[in-house]
Coordinates of C-alpha atoms in Angstrom, one line a residue:
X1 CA -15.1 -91.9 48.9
X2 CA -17.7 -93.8 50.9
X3 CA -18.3 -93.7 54.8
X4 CA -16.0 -96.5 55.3
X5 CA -13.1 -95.4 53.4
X6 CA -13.4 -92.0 55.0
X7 CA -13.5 -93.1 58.5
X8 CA -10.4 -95.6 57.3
X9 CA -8.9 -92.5 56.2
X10 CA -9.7 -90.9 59.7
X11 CA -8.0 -93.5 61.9
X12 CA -4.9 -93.6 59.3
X13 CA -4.2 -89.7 59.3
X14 CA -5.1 -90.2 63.2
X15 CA -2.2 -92.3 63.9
X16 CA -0.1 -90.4 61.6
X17 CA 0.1 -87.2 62.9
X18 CA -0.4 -88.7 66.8
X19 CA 3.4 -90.3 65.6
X20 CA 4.5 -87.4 64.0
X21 CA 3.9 -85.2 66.9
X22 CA 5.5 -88.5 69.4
X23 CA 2.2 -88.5 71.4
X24 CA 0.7 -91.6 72.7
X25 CA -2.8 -92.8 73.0
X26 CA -3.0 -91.7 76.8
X27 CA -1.6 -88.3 76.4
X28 CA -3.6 -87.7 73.8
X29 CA -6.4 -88.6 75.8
X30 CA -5.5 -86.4 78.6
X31 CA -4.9 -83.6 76.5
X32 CA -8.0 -83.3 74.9
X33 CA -10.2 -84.5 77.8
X34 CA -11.6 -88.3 76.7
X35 CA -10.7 -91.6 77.9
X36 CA -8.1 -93.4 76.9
X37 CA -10.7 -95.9 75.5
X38 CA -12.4 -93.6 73.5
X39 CA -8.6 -93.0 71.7
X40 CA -8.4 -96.7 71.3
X41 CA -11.8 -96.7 69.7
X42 CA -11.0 -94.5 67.1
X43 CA -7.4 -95.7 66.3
X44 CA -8.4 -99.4 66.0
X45 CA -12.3 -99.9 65.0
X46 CA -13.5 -100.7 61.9
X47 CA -16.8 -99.5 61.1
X48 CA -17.9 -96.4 59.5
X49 CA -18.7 -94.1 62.0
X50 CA -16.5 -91.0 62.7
X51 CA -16.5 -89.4 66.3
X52 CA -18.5 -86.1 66.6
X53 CA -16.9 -82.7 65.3
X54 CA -15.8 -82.1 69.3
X55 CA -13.6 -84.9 69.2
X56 CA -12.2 -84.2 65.9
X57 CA -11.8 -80.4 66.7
X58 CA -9.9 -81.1 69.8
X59 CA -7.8 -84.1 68.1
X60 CA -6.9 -81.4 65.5
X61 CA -5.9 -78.9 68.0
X62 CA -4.0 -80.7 69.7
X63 CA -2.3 -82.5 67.1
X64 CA -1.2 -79.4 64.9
X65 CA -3.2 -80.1 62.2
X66 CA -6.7 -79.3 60.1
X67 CA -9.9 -81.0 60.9
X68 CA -10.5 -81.2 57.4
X69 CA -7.0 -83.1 56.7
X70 CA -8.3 -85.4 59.2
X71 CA -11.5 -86.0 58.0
X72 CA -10.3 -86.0 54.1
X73 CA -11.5 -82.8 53.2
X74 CA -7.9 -81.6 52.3
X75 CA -4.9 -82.9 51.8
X76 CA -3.3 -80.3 53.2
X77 CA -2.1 -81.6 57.0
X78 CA -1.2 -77.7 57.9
X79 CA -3.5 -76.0 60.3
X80 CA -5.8 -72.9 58.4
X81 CA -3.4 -70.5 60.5
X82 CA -0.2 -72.2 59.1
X83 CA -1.7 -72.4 55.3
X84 CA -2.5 -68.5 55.9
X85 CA 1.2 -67.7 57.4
X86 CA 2.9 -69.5 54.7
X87 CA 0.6 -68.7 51.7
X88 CA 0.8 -64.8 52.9
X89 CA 4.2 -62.8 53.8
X90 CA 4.9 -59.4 54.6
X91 CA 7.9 -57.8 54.2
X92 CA 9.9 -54.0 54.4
X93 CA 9.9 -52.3 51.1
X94 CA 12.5 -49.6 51.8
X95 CA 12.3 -46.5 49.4
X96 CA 15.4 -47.7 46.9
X97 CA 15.6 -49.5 43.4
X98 CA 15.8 -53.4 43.4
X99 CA 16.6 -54.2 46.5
X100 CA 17.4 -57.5 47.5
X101 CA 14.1 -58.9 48.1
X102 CA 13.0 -58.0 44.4
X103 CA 16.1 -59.2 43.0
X104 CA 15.7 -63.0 44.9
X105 CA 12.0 -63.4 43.4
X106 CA 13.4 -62.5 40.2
X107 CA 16.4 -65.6 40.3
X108 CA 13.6 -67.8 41.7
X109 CA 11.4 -67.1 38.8
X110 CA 14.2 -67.6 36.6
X111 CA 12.7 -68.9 33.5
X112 CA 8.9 -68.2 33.8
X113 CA 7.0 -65.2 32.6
X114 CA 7.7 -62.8 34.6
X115 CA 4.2 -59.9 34.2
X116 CA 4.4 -56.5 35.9
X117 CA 2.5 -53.4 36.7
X118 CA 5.1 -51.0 37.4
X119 CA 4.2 -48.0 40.6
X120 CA 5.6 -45.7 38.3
X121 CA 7.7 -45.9 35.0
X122 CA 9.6 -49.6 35.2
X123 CA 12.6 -49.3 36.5
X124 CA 14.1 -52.1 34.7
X125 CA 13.7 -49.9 31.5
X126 CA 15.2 -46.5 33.3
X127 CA 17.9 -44.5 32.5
X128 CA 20.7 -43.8 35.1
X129 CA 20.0 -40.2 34.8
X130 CA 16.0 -40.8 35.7
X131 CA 17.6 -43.3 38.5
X132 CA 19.5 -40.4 40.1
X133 CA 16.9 -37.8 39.6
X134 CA 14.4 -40.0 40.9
X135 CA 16.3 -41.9 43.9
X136 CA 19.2 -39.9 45.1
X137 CA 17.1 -37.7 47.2
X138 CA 16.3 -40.1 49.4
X139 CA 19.5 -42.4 49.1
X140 CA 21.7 -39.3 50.0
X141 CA 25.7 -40.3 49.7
X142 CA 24.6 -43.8 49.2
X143 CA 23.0 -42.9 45.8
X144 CA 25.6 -43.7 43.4
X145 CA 26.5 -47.3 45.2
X146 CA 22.8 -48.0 45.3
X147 CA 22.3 -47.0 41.8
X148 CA 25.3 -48.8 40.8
X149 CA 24.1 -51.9 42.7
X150 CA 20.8 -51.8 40.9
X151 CA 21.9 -51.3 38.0
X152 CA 24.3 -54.8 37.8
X153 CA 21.0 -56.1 38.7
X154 CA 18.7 -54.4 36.1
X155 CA 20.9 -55.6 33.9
X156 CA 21.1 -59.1 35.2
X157 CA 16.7 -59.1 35.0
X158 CA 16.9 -58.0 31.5
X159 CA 19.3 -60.6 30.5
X160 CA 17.4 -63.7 32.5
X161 CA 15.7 -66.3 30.7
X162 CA 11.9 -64.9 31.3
X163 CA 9.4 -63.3 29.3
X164 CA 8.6 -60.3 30.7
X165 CA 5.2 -58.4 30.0
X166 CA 4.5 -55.0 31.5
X167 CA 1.4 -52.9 32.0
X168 CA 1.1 -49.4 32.1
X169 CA -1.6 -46.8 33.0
X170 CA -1.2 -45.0 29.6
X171 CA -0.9 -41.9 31.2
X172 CA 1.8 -42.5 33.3
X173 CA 3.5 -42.2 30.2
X174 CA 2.3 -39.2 29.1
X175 CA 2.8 -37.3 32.1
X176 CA 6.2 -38.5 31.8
X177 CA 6.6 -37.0 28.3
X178 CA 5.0 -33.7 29.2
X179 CA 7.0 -33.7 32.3
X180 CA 3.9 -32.5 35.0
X181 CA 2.3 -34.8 38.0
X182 CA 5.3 -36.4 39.5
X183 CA 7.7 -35.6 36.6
X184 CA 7.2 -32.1 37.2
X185 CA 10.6 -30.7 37.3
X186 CA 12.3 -33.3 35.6
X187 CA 14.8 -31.3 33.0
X188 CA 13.6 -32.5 29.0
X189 CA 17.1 -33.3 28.3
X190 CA 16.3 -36.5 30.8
X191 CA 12.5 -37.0 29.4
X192 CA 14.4 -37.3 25.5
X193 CA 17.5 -39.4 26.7
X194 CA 14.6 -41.7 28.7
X195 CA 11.8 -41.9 25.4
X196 CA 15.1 -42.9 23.2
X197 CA 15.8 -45.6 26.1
X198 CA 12.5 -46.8 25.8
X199 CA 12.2 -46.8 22.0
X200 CA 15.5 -49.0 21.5
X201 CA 14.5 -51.5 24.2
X202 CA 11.0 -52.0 22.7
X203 CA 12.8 -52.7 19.9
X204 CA 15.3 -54.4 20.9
X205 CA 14.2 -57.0 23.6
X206 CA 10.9 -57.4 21.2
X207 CA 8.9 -60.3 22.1
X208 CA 11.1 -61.4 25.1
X209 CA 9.6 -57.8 26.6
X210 CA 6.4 -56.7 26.1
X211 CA 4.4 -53.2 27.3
X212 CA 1.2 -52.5 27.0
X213 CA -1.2 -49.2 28.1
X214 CA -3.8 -49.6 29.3
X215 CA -6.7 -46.8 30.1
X216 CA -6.9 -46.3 33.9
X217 CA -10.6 -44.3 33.6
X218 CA -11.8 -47.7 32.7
X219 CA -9.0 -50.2 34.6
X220 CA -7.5 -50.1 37.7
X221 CA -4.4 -51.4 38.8
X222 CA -2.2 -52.0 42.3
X223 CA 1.7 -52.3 41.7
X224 CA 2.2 -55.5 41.7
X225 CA 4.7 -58.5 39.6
X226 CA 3.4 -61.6 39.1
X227 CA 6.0 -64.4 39.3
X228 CA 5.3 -67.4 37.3
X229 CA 3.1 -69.6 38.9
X230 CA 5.1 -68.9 42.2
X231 CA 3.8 -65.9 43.5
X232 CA 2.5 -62.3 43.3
X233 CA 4.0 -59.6 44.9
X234 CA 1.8 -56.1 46.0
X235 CA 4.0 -52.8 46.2
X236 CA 1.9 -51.1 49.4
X237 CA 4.2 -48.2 50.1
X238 CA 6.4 -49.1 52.4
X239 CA 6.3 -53.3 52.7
X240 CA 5.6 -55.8 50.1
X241 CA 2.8 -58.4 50.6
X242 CA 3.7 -61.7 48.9
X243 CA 1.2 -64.5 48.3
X244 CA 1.8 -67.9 47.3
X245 CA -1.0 -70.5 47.0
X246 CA -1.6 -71.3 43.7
X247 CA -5.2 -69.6 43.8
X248 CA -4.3 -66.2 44.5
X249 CA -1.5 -66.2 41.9
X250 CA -4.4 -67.3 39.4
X251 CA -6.5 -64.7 40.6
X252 CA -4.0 -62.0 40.0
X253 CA -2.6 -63.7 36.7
X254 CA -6.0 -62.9 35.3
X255 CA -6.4 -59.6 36.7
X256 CA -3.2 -58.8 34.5
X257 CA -4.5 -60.8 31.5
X258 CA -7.3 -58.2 31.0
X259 CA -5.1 -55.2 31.4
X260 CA -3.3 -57.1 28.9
X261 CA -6.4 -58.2 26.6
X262 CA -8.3 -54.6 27.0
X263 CA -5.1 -52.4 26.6
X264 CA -5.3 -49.5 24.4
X265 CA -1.9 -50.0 23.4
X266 CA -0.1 -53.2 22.6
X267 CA 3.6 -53.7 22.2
X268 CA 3.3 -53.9 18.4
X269 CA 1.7 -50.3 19.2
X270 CA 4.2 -48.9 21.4
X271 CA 7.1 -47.6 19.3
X272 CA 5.2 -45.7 17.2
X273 CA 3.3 -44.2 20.4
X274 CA 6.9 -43.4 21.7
X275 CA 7.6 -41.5 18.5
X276 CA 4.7 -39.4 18.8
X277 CA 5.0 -38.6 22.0
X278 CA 8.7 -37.1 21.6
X279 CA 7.6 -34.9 18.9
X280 CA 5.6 -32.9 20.9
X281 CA 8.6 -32.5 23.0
X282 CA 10.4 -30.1 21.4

């Protein structure tokens, strides 16, 4: 684009936005301390010359949009503040299984791959014994609605019409079989009935599901599910931080890839892994 297309571009986007926001040339003016003349100027001449970045800062202020959509740098008309708020949310994660927030990304991402990298074991793939041991504490009466609730909606997610890839910090797993760290306590019965669970549904939902292990001495991971191209959602305790723009989610989509690419364990691997980790169960 050449200096007279951009400042063509200027006066358009100009008069745009000075529409959309119903403000005329002399309230404009006011507000952002020129002469009405100097308004006119840049609405109506023809040359290649743009006003000074005071001007343009001030017209963008005012005017509720970027300096850069104005001066065709972007197309994006939204303010930096605006892109931020609506690229970036943050929202309550309350200690509980799916909850209702979880369960709307997943029907929005209805159809796209859906990857995941679980805080603990993946609760789509738990056992409602695990579930109870696990959440009732902290549910209290609640628990069994909860966990009945979730469940319709586990089911539901397993079901949908995504691929779903999951990786795991091989460890988490192990701990799990050898019930210590945070399965300490956890009676083997569970541990078995859970390995068993896990075993049929690799097998089962096998490609539509895929797990992976990964080595977390030489990867790291945040909890966090990557939507589709949509978003990617962070698990920090007690809120969720979503982010939308489409940069981000490629960030994070190839964060995943290499815990995917570099996993010890693919989901070809993972049955037999399974087996040899409930032998040494007892």
């Amino acid at each position: 684009m050449n200096k007279h297309q951009r400042a063509e571009r200027f006066r358009t986007r100009l008069a745009r936005a000075m529409q959309d926001r119903h403000l005329s040339q002399s309230a404009l003016a006011r507000r952002i301390g020129v002469d009405r003349s100097t308004i006119s100027q840049l609405l109506t001449g023809d040359g290649a010359r743009l006003p000074n970045a005071h001007v343009v800062g001030a017209c963008a202020a005012t005017l509720g949009v970027s300096a850069d959509w104005l001066l065709s740098l972007s197309d994006r008309p939204e303010s930096a503040a605006e892109l931020l708020a609506g690229s970036l949310s943050l929202t309550e994660a309350p200690r509980a299984l799916v909850d209702q927030r979880i369960f709307d990304w997943h029907g929005e991402a209805a159809g796209y791959k859906i990857r995941h990298v679980p805080a603990a074991l993946p609760d789509m793939l738990k056992t409602r014994a695990l579930l109870e041991w696990e959440y009732a504490p902290h549910l209290g009466r609640t628990a069994d609605q909860a966990i009945g609730a979730s469940e319709d909606r586990l089911e539901w997610m397993r079901g949908a019409q995504s691929d779903y890839e999951i990786a795991l910090p091989r460890y988490e797993l192990t701990s799990f079989a050898q019930g210590t760290g945070y399965y300490s306590g956890l009676p083997l019965a569970v541990r078995l009935e859970q390995i068993d669970r896990f075993l049929a549904l690799s097998e089962q939902l096998y490609p539509r599901l895929r797990l992976y292990l990964f080595d977390a001495q030489r990867l790291y991971s945040a909890p966090l599910t990557i939507f589709g191209p949509l978003l990617c959602v962070f698990y920090a305790g007690g809120h969720y931080m979503a982010f939308r723009d489409r940069d981000r989610v490629e960030v994070f989509t190839r964060h995943f890839d290499t815990l995917v690419r570099e996993a010890d364990l693919t989901a070809r691997d993972l049955p037999g892994e399974l087996r040899r980790l409930r032998q040494g169960m007892g």
